[in-house]
Amino acid sequence: MSLRMKPSKIGFLVTTVILVAAALYSTLAVTVFKSRTRIDDFVSTAPRVAPPSAPRPWEARQSAAVQRSVEVVPLVKEVLRETLSQRRARLGVKALQLEDMKFSYFLLNNPIIKEEENLYGTVRFMHKKHATLLNDCIICHHYRPADPAASEATRCSACHQTAFNPESPGRIGLKGAHHRQCMGCHKEWNKGPVGCTDCHAKNVPAHSELIKLTRKPEPTEVTKECLRCHDAQANEMLTSTHWLWKGPSAFTEGEEKRIDLGKATKTINNFCINVASNWPRCTNCHAGYGWRDASFDFTDKTRIDCLICHDTTGTYKKDPQGAGMPDVNVDLIMVAHNVGKPSRRTCGECHFSGGGEDPVKHGGLNPSLDFHSTSSDVHMGGLGFQCHECHKTRNHKIAGRSLALPVAEGSRTCEDCHTAVPHHGRELLNHHLNRHTEHLACMTCHNPVYAKHNPTKAFWDWSTAGDKQRKVKKNEFGIPDYNWRYGDITWEKSVKPAYAWYNGKVRRYILGDKINTRGVTLLTEPVGDINDPKSRIYPFKVMGGLQAVDTVNNYLLVPHLFGPGGYLEDLNWTKAFADGMAAAGLSYSGQYKWVETRMYLGLPHEVVAKKFALSCVQCHAGLKTERSCGRCHQDKRDVDFKKLAFQGIDFKLAHSKESDTQDLLHRTYYIDFEQLGYKGDPIEFGGRFKKLPLGWRSASKKE
Amino acid sequence: MKINRRFFLGIGGTMVGGALIVRPKKARAVRKPKAPSDPYGCLMDLTVCVGCRKCEQACNRVHGLPAPQVSFDDLRVLEHKRRPNVTAYTVVNRHYTGKLDERNLLIPTFVKVQCMHCQDPACVSACIVGALTKKDNGAVHYDDSKCMGCRYCMVACPFQIPAYDYHDPLTPQVRKSTFCYDRIIKVGGKPACAVICPVEAILFGKRSQIIKVARRRIKNDPGRYLDRIYGEYEVGGTSWLYISGDPFEKLGFLDLPSRPIPHLAETIQQGLFSYLWAPLSLFAILGGCMWTFNRKQIKGNSEPERMEDNS
Amino acid sequence: MSAHAKPAPIEARFWTPGVFVMVAFMLTGFLFVIARYIGGLAAVTNLDDAHPWGLWIGIDVATGVALAAGGFTTAALAHIFGRHQYETVTRPALLTAMLGYTFVSLGLVVDIGRSWAIWHPAVYWQGDSVLFEVAMCVMIYLHVLYIEFIPIVVQHFKGKISLPGRLSIFDDVIEGLLGLTDRILDKVMWVFIIAGVVLSCMHQSGLGSLMLIAPTKLHPLWYTPILPLLFLTSAIAAGYPMVVFETTLATSSLGLDGEMDILTPLTRVTIFLLGIYMGIKIGDMVVRGTYVYLLDGTVQSKAFLVEMLVGVIIPWFMLLTPGLRHSRRALFIACTLIISGVALNRINVFLVGYQPPYAETSYFPAIGEMAITAGFISALIFIYKVCVTYLPVLSPQDQEVIP
């Protein structure tokens, strides 16, 4: 036998060794993990160990929560029955503290509940938030196991399992325990959700058996099949803004009571301007079939496109020019058999590609949200949220508002879930951060750059369109900077938002309004003022553009762009404006000129966790020179001031990961305080309503 | 015609005899209570119910009832008081007892209505063909193959529960809660409404056990509950029991006697008809009368006309 | 003397205008019966889950049974207590009872949800059920009535059998059978007569027991543990007035003798029987203290007052007056009041006094229910007329001057 081995054999040996090692290691890891996740040591009787200071990565929290949610632990048979005060008295100084909390986030999805019936999906439970707000663990952890060795607080499912167990009659099951504990409190405090679908998403029954479509059906035939059972839902849909493209404009200043504004009527933007005369192209995002012209019948239920929202296969596509008709290659039966709840993908089908293509219009709404990336959006990426989990939908009316559009079927804010004091826990700084929420929207810090992964349009100059001869250059993203059809378009990626005061109302240009002859016409503008307590600083994408105005009538013009006779084919502005204005029902004098317009677009998505949020020093540069908290607080040695003040988004790291953040690298005064109406950095010059103790600069300036 | 003494005595005697017979005899020993010894029961805690109508939905599903016109998620139906009917064996009603919360809003109390599954049910006693029976597991069970549709059960039910397929021309059924008989007869089986209840306002278990639980709850939280278990004694006890923080009268519950409803009728019935003694006695008395009165004429050459001379 | 007359078929015009009206009612009723078997009970009735029993039970069954009491009371009087002078009225009373019970059964067939299952009680016995007792008694009694009626048919056809054509070879056989039947029945008829009375007592009181199962639903003015006794006594009390009523109607409409010599003594018995009923009923009211409900102005209290005053007390005093007793018209009025009093009692017990606790609407019979009831009553009278026309039921005599 030769000592020399063949390379393949060496490879084999090495692989085996590695495998064995891996197996041993994983066994060990599992053992350790198991012992750690025993519910009994939620609070161990052993001396407390300080919680790990470094925040766990987001992915791990979600996956760990998923894992925890399906664990079934042995039933605690005997509990120590005490009243709240007895328990408090017994525990004394050993009372449970926030620091004892092991998990800040739970998913409630225990198989015990689903044994008998399985109607609803997983529930998210913000443990830390509840713990912080209640500040008393034993309100929820009401009894402890009778076994003295057990921990003081156990998970719900340790005591509450199957309902109606004859061995412990009267002890309610897990489902009842969850509901009573949650809803009881929510009702008592008039806070928190109490409706079924406020916490749960309904499971959709499999439709493959229910749907009876045989041959290759027309899209409207599919809808008819849906209507067989869902007529009521279709009626809801008929009055929804996704169908009508108009609706209540409660948040548009001066137009609060109107219900006729919307994309379908008088909303205008500086992308493709307006829907009138451009239907087949624009309405490919309409949740309906065949809105080709103004004669579309909005009472015809069979024209509702159910599948665009309820597709789960990801194969359903609309024809981009088809007035909302699906692509001919889509297997409608297959899609219909697999209908389900809307998802990021189905919503994104239209909302990610606003303006015609992916993130052209809304920098913060882009396909990266559909991929599990925590750096893109903490909810959708890190925690796997679907759109409808925030945008609560009732009767096919979807809550949420936008600056770009006047219609709103309800409103959602971060505070709905995170409360007005969203920085839970007892971490240092939380107090300061929670004070910020009076003046800053969450996104201001938690969305420091938008269009992180895909470039978005920033400026669109229609006036230069039509030059087929012009040489086209490519910008840094590889996108042509000019198109003879569209004109000059500027693109940006990883953009620092613009900041403005915003109280929730929008000042809006409505088709037919006079333009601002002295300067830039604002198509949308947040209403707010530094002196308005309801206003807070919000981040915005500001889209600029040059578009045509009727020089006689002084209002913006609607061009007919798409389709036969449209500008994109004929390159004839006069004809395009005449056609477009006719379709929009406004007169056109025949003369036009180009003016600059600007519109504010909100950035409520692409929210990042604290790890990627703005740090203190990025706005408050004055802090960079401080060494400790000692200027205001009694100094404590073990507090690392630098670490606190500097923790947050690292643009260098972002840049290394292909984010276009070079220009932000050493930026201070991220927010331009003076432009917002402050004298300067509020920690130096004082806040808008009161002087901070730290306002030394204003005092010194006076001297 | 003269009404002679004999005639009077005869008629009068018969009448008095009949009266004596028909009077309810002290026959309590005759009628034994028919309640099963260890039935299941459901305890509904009215302080817990949130009125979500999930029980209605579950009931509808397990019984294969037709889909309702208004979806089960639509709580506007609670604006009107409803009764169980042929397409809904259970309904939840909302009652405002006048209690206010700290925001001065009326606090609703929700009451699930369904067959109470009496321990000694009037409908079972009434049923002419025995289509309704009280099962050992507590269910008042309906067998439509025996039913002939007289609807006497509906007359008898003190809770006004059974509903009827008035629209079915030939094979209508009496409809009411089944106590999920087919489910609870299996080991570990539970009624669908109890299982689905998100807040477990319905506790399912052995009746004796859940009465203990109810007592414990009342004792542990006297501020929350009234000291009464509705259905513990009403009409001799029911398998469905309720505890509440509001007076039951304000929640649409009836004030019913504790004596089983069938008691009186069955006492009379059994008092009269055990071994058919009463009819047979009457037969004998009448036979005696006939013989006495007709003897004369039978002797007298069977000439009925002779009797006429008397008049 | 009138009683000497033998019962015989009536020789009167059959197709009178009244008969055509009856036929019209029958046809209407029949149409609604068809509707009932197409659209279910809901199509023709106002019954609902709160009011499971309606007009058909209240009138067709309960009142029908009560008013058919003439059959057993006259049978008892004439055959058991040996008052043979009343035999002339037993036949029409028997016919009325037989037809009455037939239509009670037919009414039930229409009323019960599963008409085809009407035989179930005969197989699935449930002895605790009052309704079972009633059903069995009614069923047996109906047979007894038919058996009691057989001699009338036999008597009519005996000796006259002459089948047409070749069938005439069976003449002797049938003749023989008729004779045999007649002879056998003659021997055993006493059993059926007594059985008829016993069964009647049982189910007349049983009908009252029916509502004992609904102590919380039946208005306290009527709910009493002695409800069966009240039903029995009222049925007995209504028996003779019913005979008076129908005899008067039949004789006057057929142009026969008023038979006042028989009817007047019958009413003397009625004074006694009605008195018993009245005494028990008032006594019961006093003992249970339900007089507190008498003047509370509800429909129930009014109905009770009418039932007692018009249906019991006034006719009782009328009958007490000898002058009125001998007036054919006054007698007829008094007897009509009595039977309507008893009918109203049944309607009160089953319909007016029945108060379902959760009822949202009150019950009032639908057109269809009324049409079917009217159809049944018309059919009953129609068949009665057919029978008296072709069978020896009534005892025709020369017209007498009405006293």
PDB file of C-alpha atoms in Angstrom, chain B residues 1-4 7-8 10-12 14-15 18-19 22-24 34 81 83-86 122 124-130 142 144-152 154-160 162-164 166-173 252-254 256-257 261-262 264-266 268-270 273 276 279 282-283 286-287 289-290 293-294 297 304-305 307-308 311, chain C residues 3-4 36-43 45 47-53 77 79-87 111-118 120-121 124-133 135 190-191 193-195 197-198 201-202 205 209-217 223 225-226 228-229 232-233 236 265 268-269 272-273 276 354 356-360:
ATOM      1  CA  MET B   1    -138.721  14.094  31.038  1.00  0.00           C
ATOM      2  CA  LYS B   2    -138.001  13.787  34.686  1.00  0.00           C
ATOM      3  CA  ILE B   3    -134.478  13.618  35.783  1.00  0.00           C
ATOM      4  CA  ASN B   4    -134.798  10.956  38.318  1.00  0.00           C
ATOM      5  CA  PHE B   7    -129.877   9.380  36.678  1.00  0.00           C
ATOM      6  CA  PHE B   8    -128.546  12.183  38.794  1.00  0.00           C
ATOM      7  CA  GLY B  10    -125.187   8.110  37.942  1.00  0.00           C
ATOM      8  CA  ILE B  11    -124.065  11.209  36.132  1.00  0.00           C
ATOM      9  CA  GLY B  12    -122.976  12.917  39.290  1.00  0.00           C
ATOM     10  CA  THR B  14    -119.287   9.603  37.200  1.00  0.00           C
ATOM     11  CA  MET B  15    -118.417  13.261  37.203  1.00  0.00           C
ATOM     12  CA  GLY B  18    -113.771  11.636  36.875  1.00  0.00           C
ATOM     13  CA  ALA B  19    -112.870  14.751  38.766  1.00  0.00           C
ATOM     14  CA  VAL B  22    -108.232  13.839  36.733  1.00  0.00           C
ATOM     15  CA  ARG B  23    -107.046  15.796  39.713  1.00  0.00           C
ATOM     16  CA  PRO B  24    -103.314  15.716  40.017  1.00  0.00           C
ATOM     17  CA  LYS B  34     -84.955  11.780  34.223  1.00  0.00           C
ATOM     18  CA  LYS B  81     -82.118  41.005  19.234  1.00  0.00           C
ATOM     19  CA  ARG B  83     -83.440  34.268  18.148  1.00  0.00           C
ATOM     20  CA  PRO B  84     -82.061  30.957  17.003  1.00  0.00           C
ATOM     21  CA  ASN B  85     -83.743  29.847  13.831  1.00  0.00           C
ATOM     22  CA  VAL B  86     -83.578  27.135  11.225  1.00  0.00           C
ATOM     23  CA  ALA B 122     -89.967  19.616  28.297  1.00  0.00           C
ATOM     24  CA  VAL B 124     -88.431  15.352  25.267  1.00  0.00           C
ATOM     25  CA  SER B 125     -91.449  14.823  27.469  1.00  0.00           C
ATOM     26  CA  ALA B 126     -93.667  16.418  24.880  1.00  0.00           C
ATOM     27  CA  CYS B 127     -92.365  14.588  21.863  1.00  0.00           C
ATOM     28  CA  ILE B 128     -95.080  12.264  20.718  1.00  0.00           C
ATOM     29  CA  VAL B 129     -92.789   9.830  18.946  1.00  0.00           C
ATOM     30  CA  GLY B 130     -89.643  10.082  21.016  1.00  0.00           C
ATOM     31  CA  TYR B 142     -83.235  15.125  17.745  1.00  0.00           C
ATOM     32  CA  ASP B 144     -85.637  13.463  12.353  1.00  0.00           C
ATOM     33  CA  SER B 145     -86.393   9.961  11.123  1.00  0.00           C
ATOM     34  CA  LYS B 146     -88.975   9.609  13.882  1.00  0.00           C
ATOM     35  CA  CYS B 147     -90.302  13.138  13.852  1.00  0.00           C
ATOM     36  CA  MET B 148     -93.719  13.697  12.344  1.00  0.00           C
ATOM     37  CA  GLY B 149     -93.679  17.457  12.693  1.00  0.00           C
ATOM     38  CA  CYS B 150     -96.351  18.118  15.295  1.00  0.00           C
ATOM     39  CA  ARG B 151     -94.260  20.942  16.798  1.00  0.00           C
ATOM     40  CA  TYR B 152     -95.441  20.135  20.308  1.00  0.00           C
ATOM     41  CA  MET B 154     -91.838  24.007  20.284  1.00  0.00           C
ATOM     42  CA  VAL B 155     -94.928  24.625  22.361  1.00  0.00           C
ATOM     43  CA  ALA B 156     -93.339  22.907  25.306  1.00  0.00           C
ATOM     44  CA  CYS B 157     -89.901  24.514  25.273  1.00  0.00           C
ATOM     45  CA  PRO B 158     -89.811  27.106  28.053  1.00  0.00           C
ATOM     46  CA  PHE B 159     -86.848  28.815  26.380  1.00  0.00           C
ATOM     47  CA  GLN B 160     -88.597  29.046  23.020  1.00  0.00           C
ATOM     48  CA  PRO B 162     -86.740  24.849  18.657  1.00  0.00           C
ATOM     49  CA  ALA B 163     -87.172  26.301  15.207  1.00  0.00           C
ATOM     50  CA  TYR B 164     -88.970  24.749  12.315  1.00  0.00           C
ATOM     51  CA  TYR B 166     -91.723  25.960   7.681  1.00  0.00           C
ATOM     52  CA  HIS B 167     -90.602  26.242   4.096  1.00  0.00           C
ATOM     53  CA  ASP B 168     -90.051  22.548   3.552  1.00  0.00           C
ATOM     54  CA  PRO B 169     -93.291  20.978   2.312  1.00  0.00           C
ATOM     55  CA  LEU B 170     -92.544  17.342   3.045  1.00  0.00           C
ATOM     56  CA  THR B 171     -89.521  16.722   5.214  1.00  0.00           C
ATOM     57  CA  PRO B 172     -89.206  19.685   7.519  1.00  0.00           C
ATOM     58  CA  GLN B 173     -87.131  19.308  10.640  1.00  0.00           C
ATOM     59  CA  GLY B 252     -83.200  38.451  28.276  1.00  0.00           C
ATOM     60  CA  PHE B 253     -83.153  35.453  30.586  1.00  0.00           C
ATOM     61  CA  LEU B 254     -86.496  34.176  31.758  1.00  0.00           C
ATOM     62  CA  LEU B 256     -88.302  30.070  35.360  1.00  0.00           C
ATOM     63  CA  PRO B 257     -89.405  27.704  38.072  1.00  0.00           C
ATOM     64  CA  ILE B 261     -91.454  21.660  33.192  1.00  0.00           C
ATOM     65  CA  PRO B 262     -92.791  18.186  32.364  1.00  0.00           C
ATOM     66  CA  LEU B 264     -97.041  18.344  36.257  1.00  0.00           C
ATOM     67  CA  ALA B 265     -98.168  16.945  32.948  1.00  0.00           C
ATOM     68  CA  GLU B 266     -96.266  13.729  33.398  1.00  0.00           C
ATOM     69  CA  ILE B 268    -101.048  13.573  35.820  1.00  0.00           C
ATOM     70  CA  GLN B 269    -100.354  11.424  32.846  1.00  0.00           C
ATOM     71  CA  GLN B 270     -98.658   8.709  34.803  1.00  0.00           C
ATOM     72  CA  PHE B 273    -102.468   5.886  32.929  1.00  0.00           C
ATOM     73  CA  LEU B 276    -104.451   2.090  32.417  1.00  0.00           C
ATOM     74  CA  PRO B 279    -109.678   4.234  31.855  1.00  0.00           C
ATOM     75  CA  LEU B 282    -114.194   4.258  34.070  1.00  0.00           C
ATOM     76  CA  PHE B 283    -115.012   1.538  31.634  1.00  0.00           C
ATOM     77  CA  LEU B 286    -119.895   2.875  32.805  1.00  0.00           C
ATOM     78  CA  GLY B 287    -120.456  -0.784  32.077  1.00  0.00           C
ATOM     79  CA  CYS B 289    -124.269   1.914  34.725  1.00  0.00           C
ATOM     80  CA  MET B 290    -125.254   0.541  31.387  1.00  0.00           C
ATOM     81  CA  PHE B 293    -130.016   1.181  33.500  1.00  0.00           C
ATOM     82  CA  ASN B 294    -130.706  -1.235  30.713  1.00  0.00           C
ATOM     83  CA  GLN B 297    -135.580  -2.962  29.322  1.00  0.00           C
ATOM     84  CA  PRO B 304    -136.758   0.164  23.942  1.00  0.00           C
ATOM     85  CA  GLU B 305    -140.015   1.980  23.446  1.00  0.00           C
ATOM     86  CA  MET B 307    -138.644   3.256  28.467  1.00  0.00           C
ATOM     87  CA  GLU B 308    -140.339   6.157  26.828  1.00  0.00           C
ATOM     88  CA  SER B 311    -140.925  10.531  30.210  1.00  0.00           C
TER      89      SER B 311
ATOM     90  CA  ALA C   3    -139.598   9.692  18.967  1.00  0.00           C
ATOM     91  CA  HIS C   4    -141.594   7.007  17.331  1.00  0.00           C
ATOM     92  CA  ARG C  36     -99.159  23.967   1.475  1.00  0.00           C
ATOM     93  CA  TYR C  37     -97.677  20.828  -0.099  1.00  0.00           C
ATOM     94  CA  ILE C  38     -95.689  22.852  -2.596  1.00  0.00           C
ATOM     95  CA  GLY C  39     -94.374  25.716  -0.550  1.00  0.00           C
ATOM     96  CA  GLY C  40     -94.501  24.205   2.909  1.00  0.00           C
ATOM     97  CA  LEU C  41     -96.402  25.486   5.887  1.00  0.00           C
ATOM     98  CA  ALA C  42     -94.796  28.871   5.468  1.00  0.00           C
ATOM     99  CA  ALA C  43     -96.563  29.330   2.166  1.00  0.00           C
ATOM    100  CA  THR C  45     -99.700  29.934   7.341  1.00  0.00           C
ATOM    101  CA  LEU C  47     -96.865  30.119  11.899  1.00  0.00           C
ATOM    102  CA  ASP C  48     -93.379  30.929  13.089  1.00  0.00           C
ATOM    103  CA  ASP C  49     -90.881  29.658  15.594  1.00  0.00           C
ATOM    104  CA  ALA C  50     -92.656  31.536  18.381  1.00  0.00           C
ATOM    105  CA  HIS C  51     -96.108  30.334  17.403  1.00  0.00           C
ATOM    106  CA  PRO C  52     -95.808  26.723  16.320  1.00  0.00           C
ATOM    107  CA  TRP C  53     -99.504  26.079  16.702  1.00  0.00           C
ATOM    108  CA  LEU C  77    -127.151   9.395  27.840  1.00  0.00           C
ATOM    109  CA  HIS C  79    -127.262   3.953  25.697  1.00  0.00           C
ATOM    110  CA  ILE C  80    -125.436   3.885  28.992  1.00  0.00           C
ATOM    111  CA  PHE C  81    -127.851   5.771  31.182  1.00  0.00           C
ATOM    112  CA  GLY C  82    -130.745   4.226  29.365  1.00  0.00           C
ATOM    113  CA  ARG C  83    -132.500   7.371  28.224  1.00  0.00           C
ATOM    114  CA  HIS C  84    -133.575   5.783  24.974  1.00  0.00           C
ATOM    115  CA  GLN C  85    -135.913   8.572  24.077  1.00  0.00           C
ATOM    116  CA  TYR C  86    -132.822  10.450  23.011  1.00  0.00           C
ATOM    117  CA  GLU C  87    -131.838   7.888  20.449  1.00  0.00           C
ATOM    118  CA  ASP C 111    -100.834  20.722   9.955  1.00  0.00           C
ATOM    119  CA  ILE C 112     -98.038  18.370  10.851  1.00  0.00           C
ATOM    120  CA  GLY C 113     -94.837  18.982   8.994  1.00  0.00           C
ATOM    121  CA  ARG C 114     -94.443  15.462   7.724  1.00  0.00           C
ATOM    122  CA  SER C 115     -97.932  14.423   6.784  1.00  0.00           C
ATOM    123  CA  TRP C 116     -96.697  11.092   5.492  1.00  0.00           C
ATOM    124  CA  ALA C 117     -95.404  10.263   8.949  1.00  0.00           C
ATOM    125  CA  ILE C 118     -98.755  10.552  10.671  1.00  0.00           C
ATOM    126  CA  HIS C 120     -95.374   7.299  13.519  1.00  0.00           C
ATOM    127  CA  PRO C 121     -97.061   7.562  16.940  1.00  0.00           C
ATOM    128  CA  TYR C 124     -92.776   4.986  18.064  1.00  0.00           C
ATOM    129  CA  TRP C 125     -94.496   5.062  21.430  1.00  0.00           C
ATOM    130  CA  GLN C 126     -93.635   7.786  23.853  1.00  0.00           C
ATOM    131  CA  GLY C 127     -95.947   7.280  26.793  1.00  0.00           C
ATOM    132  CA  ASP C 128     -94.849  10.376  28.670  1.00  0.00           C
ATOM    133  CA  SER C 129     -96.206  12.578  25.964  1.00  0.00           C
ATOM    134  CA  VAL C 130     -99.684  13.908  26.539  1.00  0.00           C
ATOM    135  CA  LEU C 131     -99.996  14.321  22.837  1.00  0.00           C
ATOM    136  CA  PHE C 132     -99.290  10.635  22.441  1.00  0.00           C
ATOM    137  CA  GLU C 133    -102.232   9.807  24.676  1.00  0.00           C
ATOM    138  CA  ALA C 135    -103.328  10.859  19.461  1.00  0.00           C
ATOM    139  CA  TRP C 190    -122.090  -2.026  24.106  1.00  0.00           C
ATOM    140  CA  VAL C 191    -118.298  -2.455  24.295  1.00  0.00           C
ATOM    141  CA  ILE C 193    -120.300   2.501  23.168  1.00  0.00           C
ATOM    142  CA  ILE C 194    -118.621   2.424  26.548  1.00  0.00           C
ATOM    143  CA  ALA C 195    -115.179   2.520  24.958  1.00  0.00           C
ATOM    144  CA  VAL C 197    -117.208   7.366  26.176  1.00  0.00           C
ATOM    145  CA  VAL C 198    -114.043   6.344  28.000  1.00  0.00           C
ATOM    146  CA  CYS C 201    -113.177  11.384  28.457  1.00  0.00           C
ATOM    147  CA  MET C 202    -109.516  10.532  28.117  1.00  0.00           C
ATOM    148  CA  SER C 205    -109.129  15.889  29.216  1.00  0.00           C
ATOM    149  CA  SER C 209    -103.243  18.392  29.606  1.00  0.00           C
ATOM    150  CA  LEU C 210    -101.474  19.335  26.401  1.00  0.00           C
ATOM    151  CA  MET C 211    -100.912  22.854  27.563  1.00  0.00           C
ATOM    152  CA  LEU C 212     -99.767  21.820  31.028  1.00  0.00           C
ATOM    153  CA  ILE C 213     -96.316  21.470  29.458  1.00  0.00           C
ATOM    154  CA  ALA C 214     -96.216  25.221  28.912  1.00  0.00           C
ATOM    155  CA  PRO C 215     -96.689  26.719  32.367  1.00  0.00           C
ATOM    156  CA  THR C 216     -94.569  29.736  31.535  1.00  0.00           C
ATOM    157  CA  LYS C 217     -96.166  30.400  28.206  1.00  0.00           C
ATOM    158  CA  TYR C 223    -103.084  27.766  33.038  1.00  0.00           C
ATOM    159  CA  PRO C 225    -103.330  22.152  36.958  1.00  0.00           C
ATOM    160  CA  ILE C 226    -106.984  21.225  36.531  1.00  0.00           C
ATOM    161  CA  PRO C 228    -107.720  18.703  31.839  1.00  0.00           C
ATOM    162  CA  LEU C 229    -110.718  18.589  34.124  1.00  0.00           C
ATOM    163  CA  LEU C 232    -113.459  17.447  30.077  1.00  0.00           C
ATOM    164  CA  THR C 233    -116.296  19.205  31.853  1.00  0.00           C
ATOM    165  CA  ILE C 236    -119.379  17.363  28.290  1.00  0.00           C
ATOM    166  CA  PRO C 265    -135.001  18.119  28.342  1.00  0.00           C
ATOM    167  CA  ARG C 268    -132.044  20.694  31.544  1.00  0.00           C
ATOM    168  CA  VAL C 269    -129.110  18.334  31.813  1.00  0.00           C
ATOM    169  CA  PHE C 272    -126.350  20.927  35.481  1.00  0.00           C
ATOM    170  CA  LEU C 273    -123.293  20.110  33.385  1.00  0.00           C
ATOM    171  CA  ILE C 276    -120.354  22.114  37.086  1.00  0.00           C
ATOM    172  CA  TYR C 354    -100.325  31.320  24.476  1.00  0.00           C
ATOM    173  CA  PRO C 356     -94.243  32.976  23.820  1.00  0.00           C
ATOM    174  CA  PRO C 357     -91.740  34.973  25.857  1.00  0.00           C
ATOM    175  CA  TYR C 358     -89.599  36.138  22.962  1.00  0.00           C
ATOM    176  CA  ALA C 359     -92.243  36.615  20.314  1.00  0.00           C
ATOM    177  CA  GLU C 360     -91.627  39.643  18.171  1.00  0.00           C
TER     178      GLU C 360
END
